Short mmCIF file of C-alpha atoms in Angstrom, two decimals:
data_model
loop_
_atom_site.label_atom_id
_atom_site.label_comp_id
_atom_site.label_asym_id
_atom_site.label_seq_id
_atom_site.Cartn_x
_atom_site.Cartn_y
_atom_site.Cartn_z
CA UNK I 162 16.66 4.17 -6.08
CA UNK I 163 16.69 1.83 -3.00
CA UNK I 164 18.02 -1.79 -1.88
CA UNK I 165 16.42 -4.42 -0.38
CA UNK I 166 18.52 -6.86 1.46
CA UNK I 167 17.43 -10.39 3.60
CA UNK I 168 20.09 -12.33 5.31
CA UNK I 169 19.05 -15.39 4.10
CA UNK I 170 19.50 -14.29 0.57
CA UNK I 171 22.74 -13.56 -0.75
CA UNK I 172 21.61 -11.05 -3.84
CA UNK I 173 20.74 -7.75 -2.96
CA UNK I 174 17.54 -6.38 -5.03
CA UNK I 175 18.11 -2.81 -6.36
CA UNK I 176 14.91 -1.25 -7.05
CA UNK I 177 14.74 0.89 -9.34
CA UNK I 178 11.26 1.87 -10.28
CA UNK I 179 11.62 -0.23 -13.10
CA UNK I 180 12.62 -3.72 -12.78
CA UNK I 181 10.19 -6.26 -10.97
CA UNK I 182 11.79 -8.77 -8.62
CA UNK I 183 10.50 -12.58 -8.40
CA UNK I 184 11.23 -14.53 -5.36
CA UNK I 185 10.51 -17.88 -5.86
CA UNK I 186 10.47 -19.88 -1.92
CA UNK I 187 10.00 -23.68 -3.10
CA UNK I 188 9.99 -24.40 0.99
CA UNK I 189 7.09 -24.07 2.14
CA UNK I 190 8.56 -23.12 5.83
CA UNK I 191 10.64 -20.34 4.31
CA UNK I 192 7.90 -19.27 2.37
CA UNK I 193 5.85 -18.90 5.41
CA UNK I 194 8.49 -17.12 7.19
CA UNK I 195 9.43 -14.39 4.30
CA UNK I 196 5.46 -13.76 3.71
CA UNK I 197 4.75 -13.31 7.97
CA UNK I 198 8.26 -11.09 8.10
CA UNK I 199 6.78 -8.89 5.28
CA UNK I 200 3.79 -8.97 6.74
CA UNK I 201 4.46 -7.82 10.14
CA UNK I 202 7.80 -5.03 9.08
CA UNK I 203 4.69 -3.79 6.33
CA UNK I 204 2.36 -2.72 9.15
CA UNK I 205 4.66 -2.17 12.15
CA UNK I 206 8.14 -0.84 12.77
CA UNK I 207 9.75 -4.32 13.43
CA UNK I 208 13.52 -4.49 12.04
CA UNK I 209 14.33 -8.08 11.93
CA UNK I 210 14.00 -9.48 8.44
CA UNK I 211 14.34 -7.21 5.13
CA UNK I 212 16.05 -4.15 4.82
CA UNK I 213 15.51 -1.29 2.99
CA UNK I 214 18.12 1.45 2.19
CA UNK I 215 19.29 4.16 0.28
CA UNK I 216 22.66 3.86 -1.77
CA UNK I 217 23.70 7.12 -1.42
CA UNK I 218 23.14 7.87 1.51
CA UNK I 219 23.03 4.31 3.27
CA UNK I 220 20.81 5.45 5.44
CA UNK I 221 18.08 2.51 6.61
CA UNK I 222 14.69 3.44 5.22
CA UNK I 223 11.42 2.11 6.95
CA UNK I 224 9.35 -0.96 5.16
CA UNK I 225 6.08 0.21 7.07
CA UNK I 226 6.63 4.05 5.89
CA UNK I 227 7.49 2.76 1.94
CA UNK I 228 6.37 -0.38 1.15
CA UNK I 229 2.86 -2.87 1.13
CA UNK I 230 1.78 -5.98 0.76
CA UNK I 231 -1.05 -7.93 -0.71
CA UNK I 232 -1.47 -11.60 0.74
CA UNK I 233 -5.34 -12.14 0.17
CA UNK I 234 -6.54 -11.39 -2.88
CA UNK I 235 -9.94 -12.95 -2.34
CA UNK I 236 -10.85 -10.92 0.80
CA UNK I 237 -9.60 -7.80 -0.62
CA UNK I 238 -11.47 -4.59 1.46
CA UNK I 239 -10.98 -1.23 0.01
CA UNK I 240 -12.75 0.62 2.88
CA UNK I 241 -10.63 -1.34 5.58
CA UNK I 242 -9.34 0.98 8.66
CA UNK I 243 -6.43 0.64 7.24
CA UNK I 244 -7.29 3.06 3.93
CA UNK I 245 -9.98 4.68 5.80
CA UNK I 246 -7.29 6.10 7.97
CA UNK I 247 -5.40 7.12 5.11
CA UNK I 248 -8.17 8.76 3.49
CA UNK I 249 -9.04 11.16 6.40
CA UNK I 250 -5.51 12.16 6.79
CA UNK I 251 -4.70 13.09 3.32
CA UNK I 252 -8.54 15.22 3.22
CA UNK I 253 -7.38 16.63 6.64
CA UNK I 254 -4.24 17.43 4.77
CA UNK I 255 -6.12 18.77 2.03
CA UNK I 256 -8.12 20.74 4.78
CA UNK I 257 -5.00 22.59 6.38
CA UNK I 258 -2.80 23.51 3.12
CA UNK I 259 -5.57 24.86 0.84
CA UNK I 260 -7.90 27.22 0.59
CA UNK I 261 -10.28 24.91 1.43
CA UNK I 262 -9.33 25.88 4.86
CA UNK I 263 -11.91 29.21 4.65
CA UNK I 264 -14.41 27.14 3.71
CA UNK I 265 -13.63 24.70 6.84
CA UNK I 266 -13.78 28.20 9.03
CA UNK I 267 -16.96 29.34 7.50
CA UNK I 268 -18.73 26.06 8.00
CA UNK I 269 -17.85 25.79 11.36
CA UNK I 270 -19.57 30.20 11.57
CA UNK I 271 -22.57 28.16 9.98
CA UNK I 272 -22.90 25.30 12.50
CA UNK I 273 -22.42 27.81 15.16
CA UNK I 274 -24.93 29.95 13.63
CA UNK I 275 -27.34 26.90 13.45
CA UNK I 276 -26.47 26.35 17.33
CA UNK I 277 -27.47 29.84 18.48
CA UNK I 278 -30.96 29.47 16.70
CA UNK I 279 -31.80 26.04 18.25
CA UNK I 280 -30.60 27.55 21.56
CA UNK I 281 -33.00 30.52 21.02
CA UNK I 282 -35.95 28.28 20.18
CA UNK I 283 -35.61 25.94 23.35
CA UNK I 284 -36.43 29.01 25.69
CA UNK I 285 -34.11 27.35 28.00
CA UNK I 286 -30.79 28.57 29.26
CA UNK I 287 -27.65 26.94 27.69
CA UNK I 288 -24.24 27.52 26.47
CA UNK I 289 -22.92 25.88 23.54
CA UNK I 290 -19.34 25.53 22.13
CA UNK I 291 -18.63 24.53 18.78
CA UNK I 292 -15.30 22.74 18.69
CA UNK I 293 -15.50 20.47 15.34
CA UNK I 294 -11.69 20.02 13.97
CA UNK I 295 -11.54 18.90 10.33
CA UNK I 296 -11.39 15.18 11.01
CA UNK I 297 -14.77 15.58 12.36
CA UNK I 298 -15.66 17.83 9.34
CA UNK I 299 -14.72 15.01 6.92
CA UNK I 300 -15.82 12.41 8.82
CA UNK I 301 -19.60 13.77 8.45
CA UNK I 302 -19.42 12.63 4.57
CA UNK I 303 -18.59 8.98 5.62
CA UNK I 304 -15.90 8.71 2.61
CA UNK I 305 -15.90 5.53 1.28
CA UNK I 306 -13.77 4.20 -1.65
CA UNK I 307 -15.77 3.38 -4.94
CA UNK I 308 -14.96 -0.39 -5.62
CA UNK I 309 -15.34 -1.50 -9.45
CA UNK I 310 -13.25 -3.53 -11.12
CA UNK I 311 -13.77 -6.50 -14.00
CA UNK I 312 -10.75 -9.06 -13.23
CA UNK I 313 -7.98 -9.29 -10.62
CA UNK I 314 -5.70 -7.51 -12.62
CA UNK I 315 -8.14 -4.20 -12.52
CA UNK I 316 -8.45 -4.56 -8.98
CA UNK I 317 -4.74 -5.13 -8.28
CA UNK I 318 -4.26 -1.81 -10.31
CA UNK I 319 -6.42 -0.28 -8.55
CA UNK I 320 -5.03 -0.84 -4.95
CA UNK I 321 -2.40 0.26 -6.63
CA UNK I 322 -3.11 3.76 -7.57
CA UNK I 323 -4.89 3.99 -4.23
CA UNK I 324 -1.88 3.52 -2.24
CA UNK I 325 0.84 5.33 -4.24
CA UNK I 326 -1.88 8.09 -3.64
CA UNK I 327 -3.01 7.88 -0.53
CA UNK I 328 -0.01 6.85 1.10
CA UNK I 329 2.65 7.41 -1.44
CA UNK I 330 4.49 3.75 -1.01
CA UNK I 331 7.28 2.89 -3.44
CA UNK I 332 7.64 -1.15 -3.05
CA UNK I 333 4.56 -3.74 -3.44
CA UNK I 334 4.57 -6.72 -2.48
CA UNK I 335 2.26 -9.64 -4.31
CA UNK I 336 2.13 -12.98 -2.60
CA UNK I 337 1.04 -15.73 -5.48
CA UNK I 338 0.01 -13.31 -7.69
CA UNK I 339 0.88 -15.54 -10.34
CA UNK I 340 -1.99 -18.11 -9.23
CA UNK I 341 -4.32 -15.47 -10.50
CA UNK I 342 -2.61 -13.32 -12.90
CA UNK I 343 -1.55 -14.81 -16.22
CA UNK I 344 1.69 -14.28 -18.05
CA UNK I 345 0.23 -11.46 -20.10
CA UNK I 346 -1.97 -9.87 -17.00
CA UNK I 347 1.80 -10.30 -15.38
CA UNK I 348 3.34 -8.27 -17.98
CA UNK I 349 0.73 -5.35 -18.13
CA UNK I 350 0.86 -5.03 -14.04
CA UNK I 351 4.94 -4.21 -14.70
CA UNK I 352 4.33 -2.16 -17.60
CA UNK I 353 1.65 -0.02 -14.92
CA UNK I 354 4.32 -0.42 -12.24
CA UNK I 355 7.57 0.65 -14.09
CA UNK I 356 5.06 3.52 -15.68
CA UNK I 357 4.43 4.79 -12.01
CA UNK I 358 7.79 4.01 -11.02
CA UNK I 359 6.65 1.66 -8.32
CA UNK I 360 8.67 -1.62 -7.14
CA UNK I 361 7.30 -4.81 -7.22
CA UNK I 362 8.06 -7.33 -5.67
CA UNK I 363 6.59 -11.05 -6.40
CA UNK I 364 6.97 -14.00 -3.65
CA UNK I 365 5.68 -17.16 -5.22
CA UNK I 366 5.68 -20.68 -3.64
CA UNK I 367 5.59 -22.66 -7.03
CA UNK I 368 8.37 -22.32 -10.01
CA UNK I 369 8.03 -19.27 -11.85
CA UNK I 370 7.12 -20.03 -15.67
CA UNK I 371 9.07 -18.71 -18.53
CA UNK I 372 11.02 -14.86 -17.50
CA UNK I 373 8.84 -12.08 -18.67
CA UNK I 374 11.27 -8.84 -20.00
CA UNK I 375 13.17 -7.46 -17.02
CA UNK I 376 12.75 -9.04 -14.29
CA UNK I 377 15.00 -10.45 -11.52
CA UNK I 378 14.29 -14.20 -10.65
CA UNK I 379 15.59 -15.11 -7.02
CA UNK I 380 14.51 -18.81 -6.60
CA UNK I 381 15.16 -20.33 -3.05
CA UNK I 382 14.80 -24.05 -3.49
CA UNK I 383 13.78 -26.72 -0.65
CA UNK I 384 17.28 -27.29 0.62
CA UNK I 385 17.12 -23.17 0.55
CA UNK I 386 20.12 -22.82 -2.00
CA UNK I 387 19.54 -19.86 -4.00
CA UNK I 388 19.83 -19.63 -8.03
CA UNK I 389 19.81 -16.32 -9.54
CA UNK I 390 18.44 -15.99 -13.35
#
């Protein structure tokens, strides 16, 4: 379990795996502010906005490290740097903790096998020295991730399930994802979510229609009053 605290909101969200959270920012300036904040403490280790804990210990807990956010959900790349980056450390961390290691060591005997006979068939003197890590062994089969999906709820499920494995985050966040998710699209991306004990985290700009199960409505109106239902 974790909070998530912003000083310009006076509930604190306690996520629990299970219970979605709706922000609704009726000002379009605030709005604009909360989605750059999340933007920016998502993908860097800037402080000054949201903040993330733990209860029991109260200790502060990174956005960047946990959480995500999707803003575009027409421009969408699966095989950004971003995810490419992720990929090739969690194969290099594949590399190093199984026993696919030996078979990294006897590929790189193989290459430097190969090596010595092109060496032999120049006729010319030369020294070689093979010095491929595994980021350079994985990098040879130009991983890419397979994009299918039908509707934007497959595709938001499966950025999902990419991130929670590649990069194991525990909060989402979905900016207007009700502009292209219905009401029952909405309610089978929190069933997924509360089934994989992920937090998500809706910021809307319009009014939020009709509450769907569980989840917390925070709507911050255009005088920036907030009403909790």
């Amino acid at each position: 379990m974790m909070k998530l605290c912003y000083k310009d909101i006076e509930k604190v969200m306690v996520l629990d795996g299970i219970t979605p959270y709706v922000i609704n920012v009726l000002s379009p300036h605030e709005f604009y502010k909360i989605v750059n904040l999340l933007n920016t403490q998502t993908a860097s280790r800037y402080d000054d906005g949201f903040v993330l804990s733990d209860p029991e210990t109260l200790k502060e807990l990174s956005l960047k490290k946990h959480g995500d956010i999707l803003i575009d959900f027409f421009n969408m790349e699966f095989n950004n740097r971003k995810i490419q980056n992720a990929i090739y450390a969690k194969a290099i961390e594949i590399v190093n903790n199984t026993n696919i290691k030996d078979d990294y060591i006897r590929s790189l005997e193989s290459i430097t096998q190969l090596i010595n006979k092109i060496i032999l068939e120049l006729d010319v003197q030369t020294t070689s020295e093979v010095t491929l890590s595994p980021i350079d062994i994985v990098k040879l089969g130009n991983l890419k991730v397979l994009e299918w999906y039908k509707n934007p709820l497959e595709m938001i499920v499966n950025y999902i399930n990419l991130m929670t494995n590649l990069e194991n985050i525990d909060i989402l966040f979905l900016v207007n994802a009700s502009q292209i998710l219905n009401r029952e699209e909405l309610k089978k991306l929190f069933k997924h979510c509360a089934y994989i004990k992920l937090n998500l985290v809706l910021i809307e700009s319009k009014p939020h229609f009709e509450k769907i199960q569980n989840e917390q409505i925070i709507e911050i109106d255009n005088d920036l009053c907030e009403i909790d239902y």
